[in-house]
Structure formats: C-alpha cells, structure tokens
Short mmCIF file of N, CA, C and O in Angstrom, two decimals:
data_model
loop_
_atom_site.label_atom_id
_atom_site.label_comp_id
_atom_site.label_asym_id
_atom_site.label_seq_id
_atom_site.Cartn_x
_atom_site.Cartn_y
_atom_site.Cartn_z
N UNK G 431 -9.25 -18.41 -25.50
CA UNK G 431 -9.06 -17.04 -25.96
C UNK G 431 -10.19 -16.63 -26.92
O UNK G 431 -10.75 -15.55 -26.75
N UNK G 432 -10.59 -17.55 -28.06
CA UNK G 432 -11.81 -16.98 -28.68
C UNK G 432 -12.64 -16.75 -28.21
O UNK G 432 -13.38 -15.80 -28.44
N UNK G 433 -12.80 -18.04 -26.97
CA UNK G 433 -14.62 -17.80 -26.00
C UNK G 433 -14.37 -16.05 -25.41
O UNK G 433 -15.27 -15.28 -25.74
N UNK G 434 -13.45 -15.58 -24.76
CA UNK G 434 -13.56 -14.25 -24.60
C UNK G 434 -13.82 -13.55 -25.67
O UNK G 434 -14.85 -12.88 -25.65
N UNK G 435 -13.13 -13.54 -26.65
CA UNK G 435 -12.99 -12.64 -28.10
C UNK G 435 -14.36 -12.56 -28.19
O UNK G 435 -15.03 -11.52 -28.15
N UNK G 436 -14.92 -14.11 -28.35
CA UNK G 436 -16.96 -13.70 -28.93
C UNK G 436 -17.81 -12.96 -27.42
O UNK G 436 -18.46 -11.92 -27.34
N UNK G 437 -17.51 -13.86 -26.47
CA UNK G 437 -18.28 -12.78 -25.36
C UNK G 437 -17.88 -11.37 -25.20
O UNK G 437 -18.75 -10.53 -24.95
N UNK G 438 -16.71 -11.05 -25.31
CA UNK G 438 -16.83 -9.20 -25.52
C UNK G 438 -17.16 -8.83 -26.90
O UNK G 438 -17.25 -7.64 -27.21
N UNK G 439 -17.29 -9.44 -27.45
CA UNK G 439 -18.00 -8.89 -29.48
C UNK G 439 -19.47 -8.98 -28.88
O UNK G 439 -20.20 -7.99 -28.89
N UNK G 440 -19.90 -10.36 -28.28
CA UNK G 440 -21.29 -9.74 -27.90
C UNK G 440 -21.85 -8.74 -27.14
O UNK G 440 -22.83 -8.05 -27.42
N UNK G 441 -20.85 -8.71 -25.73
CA UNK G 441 -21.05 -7.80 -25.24
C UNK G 441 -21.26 -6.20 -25.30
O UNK G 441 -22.19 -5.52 -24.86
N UNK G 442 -20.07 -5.83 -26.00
CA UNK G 442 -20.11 -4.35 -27.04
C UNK G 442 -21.26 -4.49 -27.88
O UNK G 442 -21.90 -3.44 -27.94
N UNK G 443 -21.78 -5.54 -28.64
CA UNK G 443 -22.93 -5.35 -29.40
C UNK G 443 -24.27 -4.89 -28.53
O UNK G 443 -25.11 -4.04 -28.84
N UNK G 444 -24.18 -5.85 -27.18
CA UNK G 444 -25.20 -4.85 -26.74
C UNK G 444 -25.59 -4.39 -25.71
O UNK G 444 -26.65 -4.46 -25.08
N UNK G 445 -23.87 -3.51 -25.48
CA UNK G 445 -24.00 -2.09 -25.17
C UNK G 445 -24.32 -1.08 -26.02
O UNK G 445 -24.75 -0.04 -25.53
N UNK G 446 -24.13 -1.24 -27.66
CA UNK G 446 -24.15 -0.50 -28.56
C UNK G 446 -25.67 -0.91 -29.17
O UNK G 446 -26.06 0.02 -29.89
N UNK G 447 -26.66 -2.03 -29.10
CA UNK G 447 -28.07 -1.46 -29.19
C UNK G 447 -28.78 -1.21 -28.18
O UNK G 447 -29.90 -0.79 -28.45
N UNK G 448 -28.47 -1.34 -26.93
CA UNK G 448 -28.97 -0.26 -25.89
C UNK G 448 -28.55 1.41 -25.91
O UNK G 448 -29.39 2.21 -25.48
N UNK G 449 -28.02 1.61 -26.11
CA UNK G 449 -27.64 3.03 -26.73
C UNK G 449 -28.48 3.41 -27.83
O UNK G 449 -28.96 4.55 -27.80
N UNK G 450 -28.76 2.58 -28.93
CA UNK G 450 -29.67 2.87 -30.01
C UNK G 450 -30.83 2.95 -29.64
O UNK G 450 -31.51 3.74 -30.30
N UNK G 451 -31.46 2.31 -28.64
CA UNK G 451 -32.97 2.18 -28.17
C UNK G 451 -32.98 3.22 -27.03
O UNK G 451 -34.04 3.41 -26.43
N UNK G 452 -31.96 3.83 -26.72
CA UNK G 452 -32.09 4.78 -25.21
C UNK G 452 -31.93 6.43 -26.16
O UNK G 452 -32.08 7.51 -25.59
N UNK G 453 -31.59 6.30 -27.72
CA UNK G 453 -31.36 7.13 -28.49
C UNK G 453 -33.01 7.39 -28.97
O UNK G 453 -33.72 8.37 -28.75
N UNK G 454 -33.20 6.60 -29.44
CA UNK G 454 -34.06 6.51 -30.11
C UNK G 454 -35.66 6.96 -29.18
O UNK G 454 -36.60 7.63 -29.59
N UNK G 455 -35.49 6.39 -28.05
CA UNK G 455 -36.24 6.56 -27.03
C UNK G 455 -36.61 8.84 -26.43
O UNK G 455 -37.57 9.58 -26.24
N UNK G 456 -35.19 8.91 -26.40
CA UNK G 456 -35.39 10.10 -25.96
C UNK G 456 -35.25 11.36 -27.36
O UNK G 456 -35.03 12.56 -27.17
N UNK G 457 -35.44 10.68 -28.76
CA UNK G 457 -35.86 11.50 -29.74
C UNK G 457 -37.12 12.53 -29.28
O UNK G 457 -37.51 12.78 -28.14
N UNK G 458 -37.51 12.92 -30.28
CA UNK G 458 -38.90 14.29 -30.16
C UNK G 458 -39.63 13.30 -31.34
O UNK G 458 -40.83 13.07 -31.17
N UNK G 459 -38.89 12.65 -32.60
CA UNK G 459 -39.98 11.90 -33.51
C UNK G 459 -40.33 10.97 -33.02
O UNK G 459 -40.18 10.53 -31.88
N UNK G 460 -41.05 10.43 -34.28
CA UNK G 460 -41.91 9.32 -34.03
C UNK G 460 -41.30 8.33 -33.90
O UNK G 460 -40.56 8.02 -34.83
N UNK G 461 -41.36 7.47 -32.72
CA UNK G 461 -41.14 6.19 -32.10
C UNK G 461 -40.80 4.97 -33.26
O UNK G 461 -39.74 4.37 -33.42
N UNK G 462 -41.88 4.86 -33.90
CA UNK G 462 -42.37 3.77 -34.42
C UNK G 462 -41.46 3.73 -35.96
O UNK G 462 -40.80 2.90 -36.59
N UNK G 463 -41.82 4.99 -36.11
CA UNK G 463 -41.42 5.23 -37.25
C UNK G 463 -39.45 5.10 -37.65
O UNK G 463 -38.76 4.71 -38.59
N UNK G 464 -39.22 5.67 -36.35
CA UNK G 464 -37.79 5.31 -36.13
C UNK G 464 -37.46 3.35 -36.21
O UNK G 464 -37.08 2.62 -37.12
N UNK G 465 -37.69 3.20 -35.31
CA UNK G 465 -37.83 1.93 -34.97
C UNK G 465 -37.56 1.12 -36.42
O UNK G 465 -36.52 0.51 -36.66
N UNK G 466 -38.62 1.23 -37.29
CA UNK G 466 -39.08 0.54 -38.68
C UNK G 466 -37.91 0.86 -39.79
O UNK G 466 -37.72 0.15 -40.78
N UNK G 467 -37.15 2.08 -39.45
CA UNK G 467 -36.25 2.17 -40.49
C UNK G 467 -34.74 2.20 -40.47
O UNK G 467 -33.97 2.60 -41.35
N UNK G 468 -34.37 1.49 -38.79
CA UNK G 468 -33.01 1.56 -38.33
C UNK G 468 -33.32 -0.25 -38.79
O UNK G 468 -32.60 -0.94 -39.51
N UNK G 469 -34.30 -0.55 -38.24
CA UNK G 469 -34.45 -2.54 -38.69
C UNK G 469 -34.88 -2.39 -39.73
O UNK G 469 -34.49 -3.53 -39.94
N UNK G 470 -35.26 -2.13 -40.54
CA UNK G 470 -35.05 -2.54 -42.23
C UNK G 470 -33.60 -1.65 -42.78
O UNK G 470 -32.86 -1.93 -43.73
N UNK G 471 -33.54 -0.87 -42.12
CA UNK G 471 -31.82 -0.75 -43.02
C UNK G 471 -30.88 -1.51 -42.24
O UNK G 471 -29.79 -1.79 -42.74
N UNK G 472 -31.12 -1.78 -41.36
CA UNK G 472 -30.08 -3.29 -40.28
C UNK G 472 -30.61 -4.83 -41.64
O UNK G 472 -29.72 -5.38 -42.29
N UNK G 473 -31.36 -5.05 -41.71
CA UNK G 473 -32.06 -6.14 -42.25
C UNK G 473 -31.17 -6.18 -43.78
O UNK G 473 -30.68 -7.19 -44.29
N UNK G 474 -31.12 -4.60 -44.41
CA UNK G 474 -30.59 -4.53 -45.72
C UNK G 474 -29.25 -4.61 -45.74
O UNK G 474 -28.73 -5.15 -46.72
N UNK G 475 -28.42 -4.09 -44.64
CA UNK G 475 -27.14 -3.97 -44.74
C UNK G 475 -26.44 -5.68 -44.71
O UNK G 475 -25.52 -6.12 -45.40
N UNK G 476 -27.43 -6.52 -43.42
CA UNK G 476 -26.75 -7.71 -43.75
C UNK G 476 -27.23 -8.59 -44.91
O UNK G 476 -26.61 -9.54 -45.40
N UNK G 477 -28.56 -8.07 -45.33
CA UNK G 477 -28.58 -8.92 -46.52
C UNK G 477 -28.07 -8.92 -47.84
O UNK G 477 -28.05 -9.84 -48.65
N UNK G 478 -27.66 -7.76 -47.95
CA UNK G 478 -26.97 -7.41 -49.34
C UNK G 478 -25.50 -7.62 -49.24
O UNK G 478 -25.01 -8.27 -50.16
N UNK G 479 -24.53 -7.11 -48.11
CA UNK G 479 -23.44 -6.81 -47.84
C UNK G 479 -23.06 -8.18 -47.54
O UNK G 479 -22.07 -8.47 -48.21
N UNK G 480 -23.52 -9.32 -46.65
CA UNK G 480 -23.18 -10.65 -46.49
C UNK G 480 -21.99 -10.66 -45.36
O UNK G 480 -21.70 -11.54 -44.54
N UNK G 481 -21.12 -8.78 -45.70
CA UNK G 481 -20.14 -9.50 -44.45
C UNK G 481 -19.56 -9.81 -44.89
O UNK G 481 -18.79 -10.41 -44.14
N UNK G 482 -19.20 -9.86 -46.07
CA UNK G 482 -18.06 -10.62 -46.46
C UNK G 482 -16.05 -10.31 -45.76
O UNK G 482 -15.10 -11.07 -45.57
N UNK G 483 -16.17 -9.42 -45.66
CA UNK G 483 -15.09 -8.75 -45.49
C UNK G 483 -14.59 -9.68 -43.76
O UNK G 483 -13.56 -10.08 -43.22
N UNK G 484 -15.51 -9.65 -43.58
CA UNK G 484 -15.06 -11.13 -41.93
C UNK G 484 -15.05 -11.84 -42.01
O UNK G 484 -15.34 -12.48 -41.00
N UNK G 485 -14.62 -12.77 -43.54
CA UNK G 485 -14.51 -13.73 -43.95
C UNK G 485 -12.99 -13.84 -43.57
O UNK G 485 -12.80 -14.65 -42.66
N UNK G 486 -12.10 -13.35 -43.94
CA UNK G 486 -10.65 -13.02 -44.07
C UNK G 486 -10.62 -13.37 -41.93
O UNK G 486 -9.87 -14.34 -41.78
N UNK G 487 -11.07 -12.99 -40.74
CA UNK G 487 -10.97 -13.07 -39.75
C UNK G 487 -11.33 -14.59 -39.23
O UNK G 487 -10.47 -15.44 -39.01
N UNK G 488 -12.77 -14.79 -39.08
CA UNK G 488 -12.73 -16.32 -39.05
C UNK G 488 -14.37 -16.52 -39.36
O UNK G 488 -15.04 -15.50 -39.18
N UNK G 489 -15.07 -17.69 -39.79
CA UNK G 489 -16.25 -17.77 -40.28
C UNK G 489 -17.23 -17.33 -39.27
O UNK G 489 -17.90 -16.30 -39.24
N UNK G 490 -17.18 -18.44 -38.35
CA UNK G 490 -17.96 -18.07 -37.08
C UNK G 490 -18.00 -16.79 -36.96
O UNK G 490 -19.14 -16.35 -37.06
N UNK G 491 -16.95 -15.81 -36.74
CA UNK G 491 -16.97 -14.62 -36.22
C UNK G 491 -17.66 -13.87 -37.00
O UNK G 491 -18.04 -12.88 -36.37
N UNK G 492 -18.01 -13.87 -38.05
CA UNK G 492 -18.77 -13.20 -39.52
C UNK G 492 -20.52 -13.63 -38.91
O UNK G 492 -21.55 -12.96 -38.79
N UNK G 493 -20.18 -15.05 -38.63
CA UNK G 493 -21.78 -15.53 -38.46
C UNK G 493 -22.39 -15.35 -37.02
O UNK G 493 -23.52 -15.79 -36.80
N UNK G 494 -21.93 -14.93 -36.38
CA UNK G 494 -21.79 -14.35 -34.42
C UNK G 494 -22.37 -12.63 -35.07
O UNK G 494 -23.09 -11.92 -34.36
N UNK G 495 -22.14 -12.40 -35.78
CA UNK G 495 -22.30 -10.88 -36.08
C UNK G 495 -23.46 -10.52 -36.77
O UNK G 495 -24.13 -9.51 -36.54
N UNK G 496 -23.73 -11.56 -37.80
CA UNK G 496 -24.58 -11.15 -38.63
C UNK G 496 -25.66 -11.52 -38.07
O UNK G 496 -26.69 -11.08 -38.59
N UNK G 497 -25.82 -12.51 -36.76
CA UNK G 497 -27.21 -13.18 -36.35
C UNK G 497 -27.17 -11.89 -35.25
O UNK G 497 -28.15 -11.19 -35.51
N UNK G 498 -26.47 -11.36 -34.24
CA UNK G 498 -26.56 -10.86 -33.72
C UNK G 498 -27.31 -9.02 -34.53
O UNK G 498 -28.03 -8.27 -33.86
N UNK G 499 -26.89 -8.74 -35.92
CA UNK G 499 -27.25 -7.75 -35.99
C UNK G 499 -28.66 -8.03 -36.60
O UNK G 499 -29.32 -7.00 -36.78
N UNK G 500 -29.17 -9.02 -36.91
CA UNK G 500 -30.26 -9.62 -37.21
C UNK G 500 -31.34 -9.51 -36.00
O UNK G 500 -32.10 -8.55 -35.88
N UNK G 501 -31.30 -10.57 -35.15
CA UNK G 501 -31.86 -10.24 -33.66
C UNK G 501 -32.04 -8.73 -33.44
O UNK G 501 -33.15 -8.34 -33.07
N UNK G 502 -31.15 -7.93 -33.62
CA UNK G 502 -31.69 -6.26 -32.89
C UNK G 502 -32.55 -5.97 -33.98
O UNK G 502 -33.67 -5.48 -33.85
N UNK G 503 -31.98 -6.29 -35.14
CA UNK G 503 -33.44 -5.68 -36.06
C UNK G 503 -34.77 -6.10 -36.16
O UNK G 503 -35.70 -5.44 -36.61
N UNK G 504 -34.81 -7.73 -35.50
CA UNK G 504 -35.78 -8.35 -35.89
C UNK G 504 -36.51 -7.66 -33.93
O UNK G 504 -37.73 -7.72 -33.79
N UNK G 505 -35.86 -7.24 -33.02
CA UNK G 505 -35.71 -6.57 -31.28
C UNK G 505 -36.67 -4.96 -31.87
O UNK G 505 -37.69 -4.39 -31.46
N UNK G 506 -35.90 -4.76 -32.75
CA UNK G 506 -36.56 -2.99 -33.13
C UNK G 506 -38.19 -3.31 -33.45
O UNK G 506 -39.15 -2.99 -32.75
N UNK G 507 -38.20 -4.04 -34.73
CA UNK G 507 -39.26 -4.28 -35.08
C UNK G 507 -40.12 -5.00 -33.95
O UNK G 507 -41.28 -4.59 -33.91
N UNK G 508 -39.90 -5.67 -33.31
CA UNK G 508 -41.06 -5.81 -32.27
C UNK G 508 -41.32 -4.91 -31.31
O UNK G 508 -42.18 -5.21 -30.49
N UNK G 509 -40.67 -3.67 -31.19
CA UNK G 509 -40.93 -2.42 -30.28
C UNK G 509 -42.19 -1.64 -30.94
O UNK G 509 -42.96 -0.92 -30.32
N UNK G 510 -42.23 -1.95 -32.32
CA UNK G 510 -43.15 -1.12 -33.13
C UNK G 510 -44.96 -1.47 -32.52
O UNK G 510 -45.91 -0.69 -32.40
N UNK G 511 -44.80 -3.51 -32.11
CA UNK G 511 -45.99 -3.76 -31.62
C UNK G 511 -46.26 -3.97 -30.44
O UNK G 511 -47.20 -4.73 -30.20
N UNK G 512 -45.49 -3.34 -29.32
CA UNK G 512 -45.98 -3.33 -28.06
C UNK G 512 -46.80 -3.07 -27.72
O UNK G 512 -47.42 -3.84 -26.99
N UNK G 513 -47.38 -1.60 -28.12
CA UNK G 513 -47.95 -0.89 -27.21
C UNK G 513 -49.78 -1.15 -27.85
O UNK G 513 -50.84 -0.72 -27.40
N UNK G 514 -49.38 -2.30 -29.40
CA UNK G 514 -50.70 -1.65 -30.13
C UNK G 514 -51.69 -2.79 -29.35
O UNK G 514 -51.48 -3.33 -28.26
N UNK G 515 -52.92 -3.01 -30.32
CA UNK G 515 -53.72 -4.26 -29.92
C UNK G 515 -53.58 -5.28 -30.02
O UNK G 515 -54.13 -6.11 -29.30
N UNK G 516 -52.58 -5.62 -31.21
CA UNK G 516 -52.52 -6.52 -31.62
C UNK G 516 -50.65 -7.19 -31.01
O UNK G 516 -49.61 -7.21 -31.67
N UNK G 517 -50.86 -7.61 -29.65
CA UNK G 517 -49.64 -8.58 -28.76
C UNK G 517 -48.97 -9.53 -29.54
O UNK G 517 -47.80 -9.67 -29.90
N UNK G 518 -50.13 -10.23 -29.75
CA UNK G 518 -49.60 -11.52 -30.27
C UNK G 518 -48.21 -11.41 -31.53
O UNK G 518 -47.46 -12.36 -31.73
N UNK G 519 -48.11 -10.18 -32.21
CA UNK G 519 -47.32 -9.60 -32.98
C UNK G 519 -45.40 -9.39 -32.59
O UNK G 519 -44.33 -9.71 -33.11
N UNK G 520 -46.03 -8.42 -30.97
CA UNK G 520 -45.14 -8.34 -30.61
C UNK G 520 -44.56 -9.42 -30.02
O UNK G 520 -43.35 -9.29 -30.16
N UNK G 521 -44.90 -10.71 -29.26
CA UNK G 521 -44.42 -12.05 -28.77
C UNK G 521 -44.14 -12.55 -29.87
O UNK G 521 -42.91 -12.64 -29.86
N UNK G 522 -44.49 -12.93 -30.79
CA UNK G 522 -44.06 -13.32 -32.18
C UNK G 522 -42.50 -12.74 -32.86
O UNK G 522 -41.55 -13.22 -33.48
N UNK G 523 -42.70 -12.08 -32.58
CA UNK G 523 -41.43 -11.46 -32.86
C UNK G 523 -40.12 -10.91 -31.68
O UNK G 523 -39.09 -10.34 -32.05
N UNK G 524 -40.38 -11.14 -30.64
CA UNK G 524 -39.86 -11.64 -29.74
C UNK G 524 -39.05 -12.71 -29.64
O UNK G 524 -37.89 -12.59 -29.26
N UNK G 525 -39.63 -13.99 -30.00
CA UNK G 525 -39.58 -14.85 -29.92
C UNK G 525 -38.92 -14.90 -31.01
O UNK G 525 -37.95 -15.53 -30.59
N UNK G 526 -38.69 -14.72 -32.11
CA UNK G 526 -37.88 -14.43 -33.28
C UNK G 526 -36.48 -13.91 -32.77
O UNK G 526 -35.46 -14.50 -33.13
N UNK G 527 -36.42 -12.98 -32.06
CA UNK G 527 -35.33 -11.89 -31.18
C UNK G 527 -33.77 -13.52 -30.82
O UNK G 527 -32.65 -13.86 -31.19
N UNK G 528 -34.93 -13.93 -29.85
CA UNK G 528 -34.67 -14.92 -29.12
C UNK G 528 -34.16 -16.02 -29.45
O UNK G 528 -33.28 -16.57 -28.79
N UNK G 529 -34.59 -16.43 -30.40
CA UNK G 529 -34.13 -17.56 -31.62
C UNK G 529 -32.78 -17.44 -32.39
O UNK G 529 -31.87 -18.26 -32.54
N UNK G 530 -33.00 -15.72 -32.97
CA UNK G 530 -31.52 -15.32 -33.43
C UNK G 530 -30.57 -14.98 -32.69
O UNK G 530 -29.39 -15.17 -32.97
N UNK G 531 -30.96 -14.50 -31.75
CA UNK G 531 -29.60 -14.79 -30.52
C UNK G 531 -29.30 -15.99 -29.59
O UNK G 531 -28.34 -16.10 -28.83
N UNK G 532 -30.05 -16.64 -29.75
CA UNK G 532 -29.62 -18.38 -29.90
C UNK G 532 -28.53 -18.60 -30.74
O UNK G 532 -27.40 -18.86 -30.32
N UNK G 533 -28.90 -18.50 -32.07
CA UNK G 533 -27.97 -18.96 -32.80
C UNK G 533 -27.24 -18.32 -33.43
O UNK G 533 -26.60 -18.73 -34.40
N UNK G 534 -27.23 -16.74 -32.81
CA UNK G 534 -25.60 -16.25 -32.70
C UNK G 534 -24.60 -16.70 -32.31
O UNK G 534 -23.49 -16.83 -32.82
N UNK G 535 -25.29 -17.11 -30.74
CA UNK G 535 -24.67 -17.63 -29.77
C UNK G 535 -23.84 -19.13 -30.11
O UNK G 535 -22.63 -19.34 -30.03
N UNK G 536 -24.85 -20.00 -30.50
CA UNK G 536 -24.77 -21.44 -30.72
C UNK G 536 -23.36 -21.60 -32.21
O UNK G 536 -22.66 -22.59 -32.43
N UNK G 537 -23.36 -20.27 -32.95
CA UNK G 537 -22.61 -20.32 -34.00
C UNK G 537 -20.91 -20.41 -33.59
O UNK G 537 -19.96 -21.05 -34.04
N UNK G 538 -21.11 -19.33 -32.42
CA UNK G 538 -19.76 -18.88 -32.20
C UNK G 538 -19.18 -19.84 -31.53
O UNK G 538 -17.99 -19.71 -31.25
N UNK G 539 -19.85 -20.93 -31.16
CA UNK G 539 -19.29 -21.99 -30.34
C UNK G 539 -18.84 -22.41 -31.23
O UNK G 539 -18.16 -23.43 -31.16
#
C-alpha cells in the first residue's frame, strides 16, 4: 500500500512540474528569467521550511518530497543553460536532476 501511496505522490509531482514548464513555456516573459526564480524560491522553500509538518505522516514521505522538489529546481535551473554556449553547464546539472531523483526514489523505499 505505501509503494502505491509514493508512486502516485510521485506521479502527481510530475504532472504538476510539467504544467509549470508548459506554463512557463507559453508565458510572453523572459524564459530564463522565470526559470531562475521559481528554482531558487523551490530551493528556499525547502531549505528553510525543512517540511517539517510531514514529519507527523511518515519520514520517508517528508524525504520522497523534499528530494523530489529539489530535482525540479535543480530541472529549472538547467533549462536556463540549454540553449547557451556553455553545455557542459547544462549536463552538469542534469545530471544533478538525475541524482536527486534517484534518491527521492531510493528514500521512499
């Protein structure tokens, strides 16, 4: 019953940052600029806030959440270096993406 509980928590998570990037996408502003300040206020909310309040539900489930909202911010911020010269930025941080949703994943087990 939990293995469902965390695969639809992940799942809704991302249906809900594909919606942010398909939002964000069909704005009139600036791309980049968007991008840089939905992941640093994603970045601030879990670093200050901790989450605590999903403590009371179960640990894992607090730590399934917070890596997962980590990954999209650390996902935003590498949208910022796609398009520039400098790649190696954006794989770098990719690869960061990738890592934290690893061990979203690996937590909730």
């Amino acid at each position: 019953m939990k293995l469902i509980y965390y695969v639809s928590t992940t799942f809704l998570f991302l249906l809900f940052a594909y919606s942010v990037i398909q939002y964000i996408r069909r704005s009139n502003k600036d791309k980049n600029e968007l991008y840089s300040l939905i992941s640093l206020g994603i970045f601030l909310f879990v670093f200050f806030t901790d989450l605590k309040f999903l403590d009371t539900i179960n640990k894992k489930f607090k730590y399934l959440i917070e890596f997962l909202l980590l990954s999209f911010s650390t996902y935003l911020f590498s949208l910022i270096f796609k398009n520039s010269a400098n790649k190696w930025i954006y794989y770098l941080f990719s690869l960061f993406t990738i890592l934290l949703f690893l061990m979203a994943i690996l937590f909730s087990i």
